[in-house]
DNA sequence: GAAATAAGTCAAGACAATTGACTTAATAAG
DNA sequence: CTTATTAAGTCAATTGTCTTGACTTATTTC
């Protein structure tokens, strides 16, 4: 019989869980708020807010500050998030390096680790990763002993797309990793709740929690890494698409600047760190790539200039396309490259092409620079479990279907 | 003082409203379901479903069918949506014509009207529109007297973008319409709840309720009208962007097929009915344009062939771009052109470019033909209030901020 | 010092889902 | 034909969370 399709219903528990998340989100966005402030901002009653805050305080997620006198009436008691209220681990798997990060509730980094993956592929690589995570967990426990029973999950970021037959000749064997059931293996190995996302999505998560997209509900983050992708923040939530591959803009086929009519090539052949390495004859697996690029960029270099011109041309078009399609509040350009290079690139992208984003009443710039820290993706990976656990979202309200029911 | 930003909380009423919507949505998607079916599908208890269904039945939104014996156990009583449970009016304002449509809860068309707008612009045009709506309402009341107190709103569709300074030389003066506070004027004039959206969004709404996107949560509808736009169905809801202009893909600047490097022109200069009219030396305002295009298409015509080749080239790229960005379940091509032409166009777009959408486990085709009926946008406009009132959505759960509170 | 204003609490009430036992009506098994 | 089994659906009590309205507390303004 054809399965019945329907959305889940909800109940008081769902509503309550949502309200808790709304409080935390409001405190994250506004820094500190009194119960009365929260009641006004969330459209709940003072009493409801009071009960929820009391519970959150008992759970160690919020704490009160000194009372504030502001005008007539009883002074208000502001509340703030307690950073030590929750922790999460992030894992970034890239072609030549694997990084771990531990963050707290407000996204501060408390521990980090790095390792090179053995050449053997996922089976042996998983062991390396598990011991790296274990090391980071120990490090975190030293810095913040509370973290032991306040770890909400493990976020994993790696280059996408997933579930697709990608180029089997990729020398870093991302293809086998993309097919490997990594989430399951790590969930078993760590006992944590594991979620996988692509690197651009992780970068966007970082920008949303502590970066340029903080507090924005509509933002697109273009992430320039080995390839290029976009993290889509739509209505305050990261959009994943039907198969988790939304935003893989590096695979958009378009005509090269000087190509013929029938030629279409992936965007990331022209705008990505991989393409830059190719032009500079650098090995992308070089562990000192970041510093090397920084050195080369400092001196002016004709080949870099050529790459910037080419990449800027493509990204100028990509920015206009994304603005037109999404009508976002802002676009953030981020990626694992030296800030000097990023600055040059974003300058070369300007002036931007005309688009519907050109409106007089803008509060955020059309295009701005985000994180260029190579650790940003790992931070975003770590931020994901925090976001999943504490940010308001539609799916968090709904009842979860009891698995295996008839 | 800086305003406090926060999402709204919710309460039992919000949960209850959501559950009602979920039931209606489930019945819409599955045709008919018993209370037990609904309980399983929505993860609610039998008892909760029973109460909600009883209430919906009292409200005239659902009705029971004959009991069905299927295997052991007490026979189940299936329920279905009652078409006469709700009605809505749709209004399409286009450059040369204005259409009204009345639909019921299941999207069936019950009345339609058409008029040409006077040349005087919005002020005088609003009167024409109001009397057209009034006529359609009377017609609806004749066919379905219940509609008198079951009208849930007025949906308006017109070409976007909104709030932007568009070309003031547009001979149909869309620019002045796009700036005119039409919603307010119509809300006052009709006493109905009015919502405005662009034509591509309306087309997508129609496809979602009764067309190719029915039951899909991730779908993109490319609408080929005078211009070209995309209706974005993301996670089951129409995405509007920060300013309601998401999906205006006609304004994407790209290099024409035989253009030089520095040339970028809007997509809709090459792929739209406007561009077709230009090639054929037709007046887009011609009221018989549709039939005329049909005639011309029937005979083979070199200029049409040239347009198809050009438009197909552009749309092939657009489809690949949209697939790459959104990772949708399907893309629907629709628009107000004769089916013969649409068929030729969609054939010419094939074979599609490679993309992440090429996966073995597809249930829907990558690209399919949707409505080509010129009334489809008006139907979508009418479906919008139905969708807004009865479809599950995040915003429908949240408390509405009491306006003007301190 | 009195009035006004605002933050926050108290206690009762309302509402919608849950729980578990029960009724009803069918098929399957002996 | 009788009995067991299965499933749909109801009944009545319970639970959890928000709301309501009155009240307390603390501060500024007049």
PDB file of N, CA and C in Angstrom, chain B residues 144-194:
ATOM      1  N   UNK B 144     -22.074  28.965  -5.949  1.00  0.00           N
ATOM      2  CA  UNK B 144     -21.867  28.395  -4.611  1.00  0.00           C
ATOM      3  C   UNK B 144     -22.282  29.415  -3.564  1.00  0.00           C
ATOM      4  N   UNK B 145     -23.531  29.356  -3.168  1.00  0.00           N
ATOM      5  CA  UNK B 145     -24.036  30.349  -2.210  1.00  0.00           C
ATOM      6  C   UNK B 145     -23.282  30.330  -0.882  1.00  0.00           C
ATOM      7  N   UNK B 146     -22.754  29.149  -0.509  1.00  0.00           N
ATOM      8  CA  UNK B 146     -22.012  29.061   0.752  1.00  0.00           C
ATOM      9  C   UNK B 146     -20.821  30.007   0.770  1.00  0.00           C
ATOM     10  N   UNK B 147     -20.344  30.372  -0.419  1.00  0.00           N
ATOM     11  CA  UNK B 147     -19.091  31.127  -0.489  1.00  0.00           C
ATOM     12  C   UNK B 147     -19.203  32.478   0.216  1.00  0.00           C
ATOM     13  N   UNK B 148     -20.448  32.955   0.367  1.00  0.00           N
ATOM     14  CA  UNK B 148     -20.644  34.285   0.938  1.00  0.00           C
ATOM     15  C   UNK B 148     -19.852  34.474   2.233  1.00  0.00           C
ATOM     16  N   UNK B 149     -19.968  33.517   3.142  1.00  0.00           N
ATOM     17  CA  UNK B 149     -19.229  33.685   4.401  1.00  0.00           C
ATOM     18  C   UNK B 149     -18.084  32.684   4.528  1.00  0.00           C
ATOM     19  N   UNK B 150     -17.576  32.235   3.401  1.00  0.00           N
ATOM     20  CA  UNK B 150     -16.443  31.313   3.450  1.00  0.00           C
ATOM     21  C   UNK B 150     -15.304  31.758   2.547  1.00  0.00           C
ATOM     22  N   UNK B 151     -15.275  33.036   2.250  1.00  0.00           N
ATOM     23  CA  UNK B 151     -14.226  33.585   1.406  1.00  0.00           C
ATOM     24  C   UNK B 151     -13.018  33.916   2.286  1.00  0.00           C
ATOM     25  N   UNK B 152     -11.882  33.260   2.034  1.00  0.00           N
ATOM     26  CA  UNK B 152     -10.757  33.448   2.947  1.00  0.00           C
ATOM     27  C   UNK B 152      -9.774  34.526   2.515  1.00  0.00           C
ATOM     28  N   UNK B 153      -9.910  35.034   1.301  1.00  0.00           N
ATOM     29  CA  UNK B 153      -8.985  36.105   0.942  1.00  0.00           C
ATOM     30  C   UNK B 153      -8.909  36.351  -0.547  1.00  0.00           C
ATOM     31  N   UNK B 154      -8.141  37.374  -0.873  1.00  0.00           N
ATOM     32  CA  UNK B 154      -7.902  37.748  -2.264  1.00  0.00           C
ATOM     33  C   UNK B 154      -6.405  37.656  -2.532  1.00  0.00           C
ATOM     34  N   UNK B 155      -6.039  36.855  -3.501  1.00  0.00           N
ATOM     35  CA  UNK B 155      -4.632  36.758  -3.881  1.00  0.00           C
ATOM     36  C   UNK B 155      -4.391  37.554  -5.149  1.00  0.00           C
ATOM     37  N   UNK B 156      -3.332  38.333  -5.153  1.00  0.00           N
ATOM     38  CA  UNK B 156      -3.040  39.174  -6.312  1.00  0.00           C
ATOM     39  C   UNK B 156      -1.684  38.785  -6.888  1.00  0.00           C
ATOM     40  N   UNK B 157      -1.635  38.604  -8.187  1.00  0.00           N
ATOM     41  CA  UNK B 157      -0.361  38.302  -8.848  1.00  0.00           C
ATOM     42  C   UNK B 157      -0.107  39.334  -9.923  1.00  0.00           C
ATOM     43  N   UNK B 158       1.101  39.850  -9.931  1.00  0.00           N
ATOM     44  CA  UNK B 158       1.497  40.735 -11.032  1.00  0.00           C
ATOM     45  C   UNK B 158       2.997  40.615 -11.236  1.00  0.00           C
ATOM     46  N   UNK B 159       3.476  41.055 -12.403  1.00  0.00           N
ATOM     47  CA  UNK B 159       4.904  40.913 -12.653  1.00  0.00           C
ATOM     48  C   UNK B 159       5.724  41.695 -11.639  1.00  0.00           C
ATOM     49  N   UNK B 160       6.793  41.124 -11.180  1.00  0.00           N
ATOM     50  CA  UNK B 160       7.698  41.813 -10.276  1.00  0.00           C
ATOM     51  C   UNK B 160       8.781  42.494 -11.073  1.00  0.00           C
ATOM     52  N   UNK B 161       9.828  42.930 -10.484  1.00  0.00           N
ATOM     53  CA  UNK B 161      10.030  42.959  -9.040  1.00  0.00           C
ATOM     54  C   UNK B 161       9.304  44.133  -8.388  1.00  0.00           C
ATOM     55  N   UNK B 162       9.154  44.062  -7.088  1.00  0.00           N
ATOM     56  CA  UNK B 162       8.466  45.115  -6.353  1.00  0.00           C
ATOM     57  C   UNK B 162       9.469  45.989  -5.606  1.00  0.00           C
ATOM     58  N   UNK B 163       9.079  47.232  -5.457  1.00  0.00           N
ATOM     59  CA  UNK B 163       9.887  48.127  -4.630  1.00  0.00           C
ATOM     60  C   UNK B 163      11.200  48.541  -5.259  1.00  0.00           C
ATOM     61  N   UNK B 164      11.327  48.304  -6.544  1.00  0.00           N
ATOM     62  CA  UNK B 164      12.564  48.640  -7.251  1.00  0.00           C
ATOM     63  C   UNK B 164      12.211  49.669  -8.325  1.00  0.00           C
ATOM     64  N   UNK B 165      13.155  50.502  -8.648  1.00  0.00           N
ATOM     65  CA  UNK B 165      12.911  51.431  -9.746  1.00  0.00           C
ATOM     66  C   UNK B 165      13.149  50.710 -11.064  1.00  0.00           C
ATOM     67  N   UNK B 166      12.074  50.215 -11.641  1.00  0.00           N
ATOM     68  CA  UNK B 166      12.230  49.534 -12.922  1.00  0.00           C
ATOM     69  C   UNK B 166      12.094  50.541 -14.058  1.00  0.00           C
ATOM     70  N   UNK B 167      12.260  50.041 -15.221  1.00  0.00           N
ATOM     71  CA  UNK B 167      12.286  50.876 -16.413  1.00  0.00           C
ATOM     72  C   UNK B 167      11.020  51.739 -16.516  1.00  0.00           C
ATOM     73  N   UNK B 168      11.145  53.043 -16.420  1.00  0.00           N
ATOM     74  CA  UNK B 168       9.964  53.898 -16.475  1.00  0.00           C
ATOM     75  C   UNK B 168       9.400  54.008 -17.898  1.00  0.00           C
ATOM     76  N   UNK B 169      10.121  53.464 -18.855  1.00  0.00           N
ATOM     77  CA  UNK B 169       9.660  53.568 -20.237  1.00  0.00           C
ATOM     78  C   UNK B 169       8.853  52.349 -20.682  1.00  0.00           C
ATOM     79  N   UNK B 170       8.684  51.405 -19.765  1.00  0.00           N
ATOM     80  CA  UNK B 170       7.850  50.252 -20.057  1.00  0.00           C
ATOM     81  C   UNK B 170       6.494  50.743 -20.552  1.00  0.00           C
ATOM     82  N   UNK B 171       6.124  50.376 -21.785  1.00  0.00           N
ATOM     83  CA  UNK B 171       4.898  50.946 -22.354  1.00  0.00           C
ATOM     84  C   UNK B 171       3.638  50.532 -21.598  1.00  0.00           C
ATOM     85  N   UNK B 172       3.710  49.482 -20.790  1.00  0.00           N
ATOM     86  CA  UNK B 172       2.498  49.100 -20.044  1.00  0.00           C
ATOM     87  C   UNK B 172       2.486  49.653 -18.631  1.00  0.00           C
ATOM     88  N   UNK B 173       3.466  50.464 -18.359  1.00  0.00           N
ATOM     89  CA  UNK B 173       3.475  51.161 -17.083  1.00  0.00           C
ATOM     90  C   UNK B 173       3.416  50.221 -15.891  1.00  0.00           C
ATOM     91  N   UNK B 174       4.084  49.100 -16.037  1.00  0.00           N
ATOM     92  CA  UNK B 174       4.148  48.210 -14.887  1.00  0.00           C
ATOM     93  C   UNK B 174       4.843  48.906 -13.718  1.00  0.00           C
ATOM     94  N   UNK B 175       5.789  49.771 -14.047  1.00  0.00           N
ATOM     95  CA  UNK B 175       6.565  50.433 -12.998  1.00  0.00           C
ATOM     96  C   UNK B 175       5.658  51.168 -12.012  1.00  0.00           C
ATOM     97  N   UNK B 176       4.714  51.923 -12.521  1.00  0.00           N
ATOM     98  CA  UNK B 176       3.835  52.648 -11.594  1.00  0.00           C
ATOM     99  C   UNK B 176       2.968  51.682 -10.787  1.00  0.00           C
ATOM    100  N   UNK B 177       2.553  50.589 -11.423  1.00  0.00           N
ATOM    101  CA  UNK B 177       1.779  49.592 -10.685  1.00  0.00           C
ATOM    102  C   UNK B 177       2.621  48.959  -9.578  1.00  0.00           C
ATOM    103  N   UNK B 178       3.896  48.709  -9.916  1.00  0.00           N
ATOM    104  CA  UNK B 178       4.746  48.045  -8.931  1.00  0.00           C
ATOM    105  C   UNK B 178       4.982  48.920  -7.697  1.00  0.00           C
ATOM    106  N   UNK B 179       4.858  50.228  -7.862  1.00  0.00           N
ATOM    107  CA  UNK B 179       5.058  51.118  -6.713  1.00  0.00           C
ATOM    108  C   UNK B 179       3.742  51.465  -6.008  1.00  0.00           C
ATOM    109  N   UNK B 180       2.637  51.248  -6.697  1.00  0.00           N
ATOM    110  CA  UNK B 180       1.325  51.639  -6.158  1.00  0.00           C
ATOM    111  C   UNK B 180       0.934  50.729  -4.982  1.00  0.00           C
ATOM    112  N   UNK B 181       0.392  51.302  -3.895  1.00  0.00           N
ATOM    113  CA  UNK B 181      -0.007  50.466  -2.749  1.00  0.00           C
ATOM    114  C   UNK B 181      -1.304  49.724  -3.041  1.00  0.00           C
ATOM    115  N   UNK B 182      -1.201  48.774  -3.953  1.00  0.00           N
ATOM    116  CA  UNK B 182      -2.384  48.084  -4.449  1.00  0.00           C
ATOM    117  C   UNK B 182      -3.075  47.258  -3.372  1.00  0.00           C
ATOM    118  N   UNK B 183      -2.277  46.520  -2.590  1.00  0.00           N
ATOM    119  CA  UNK B 183      -2.851  45.655  -1.563  1.00  0.00           C
ATOM    120  C   UNK B 183      -3.801  46.451  -0.671  1.00  0.00           C
ATOM    121  N   UNK B 184      -3.324  47.571  -0.193  1.00  0.00           N
ATOM    122  CA  UNK B 184      -4.137  48.374   0.716  1.00  0.00           C
ATOM    123  C   UNK B 184      -5.429  48.808   0.034  1.00  0.00           C
ATOM    124  N   UNK B 185      -5.296  49.317  -1.192  1.00  0.00           N
ATOM    125  CA  UNK B 185      -6.478  49.790  -1.910  1.00  0.00           C
ATOM    126  C   UNK B 185      -7.496  48.665  -2.089  1.00  0.00           C
ATOM    127  N   UNK B 186      -7.014  47.489  -2.439  1.00  0.00           N
ATOM    128  CA  UNK B 186      -7.934  46.381  -2.662  1.00  0.00           C
ATOM    129  C   UNK B 186      -8.511  45.849  -1.352  1.00  0.00           C
ATOM    130  N   UNK B 187      -7.710  45.872  -0.308  1.00  0.00           N
ATOM    131  CA  UNK B 187      -8.214  45.415   0.996  1.00  0.00           C
ATOM    132  C   UNK B 187      -9.374  46.296   1.434  1.00  0.00           C
ATOM    133  N   UNK B 188      -9.198  47.593   1.262  1.00  0.00           N
ATOM    134  CA  UNK B 188     -10.278  48.521   1.627  1.00  0.00           C
ATOM    135  C   UNK B 188     -11.477  48.311   0.699  1.00  0.00           C
ATOM    136  N   UNK B 189     -11.201  48.190  -0.593  1.00  0.00           N
ATOM    137  CA  UNK B 189     -12.288  48.093  -1.554  1.00  0.00           C
ATOM    138  C   UNK B 189     -13.090  46.798  -1.474  1.00  0.00           C
ATOM    139  N   UNK B 190     -12.455  45.720  -1.035  1.00  0.00           N
ATOM    140  CA  UNK B 190     -13.164  44.437  -1.040  1.00  0.00           C
ATOM    141  C   UNK B 190     -13.494  43.941   0.362  1.00  0.00           C
ATOM    142  N   UNK B 191     -12.815  44.470   1.359  1.00  0.00           N
ATOM    143  CA  UNK B 191     -13.004  43.953   2.706  1.00  0.00           C
ATOM    144  C   UNK B 191     -12.355  42.594   2.904  1.00  0.00           C
ATOM    145  N   UNK B 192     -11.546  42.186   1.944  1.00  0.00           N
ATOM    146  CA  UNK B 192     -10.889  40.882   2.050  1.00  0.00           C
ATOM    147  C   UNK B 192      -9.437  41.050   2.479  1.00  0.00           C
ATOM    148  N   UNK B 193      -8.880  39.942   2.945  1.00  0.00           N
ATOM    149  CA  UNK B 193      -7.472  39.888   3.276  1.00  0.00           C
ATOM    150  C   UNK B 193      -6.699  39.759   1.963  1.00  0.00           C
ATOM    151  N   UNK B 194      -5.804  40.679   1.688  1.00  0.00           N
ATOM    152  CA  UNK B 194      -5.139  40.724   0.384  1.00  0.00           C
ATOM    153  C   UNK B 194      -3.649  40.451   0.527  1.00  0.00           C
TER     154      UNK B 194
END
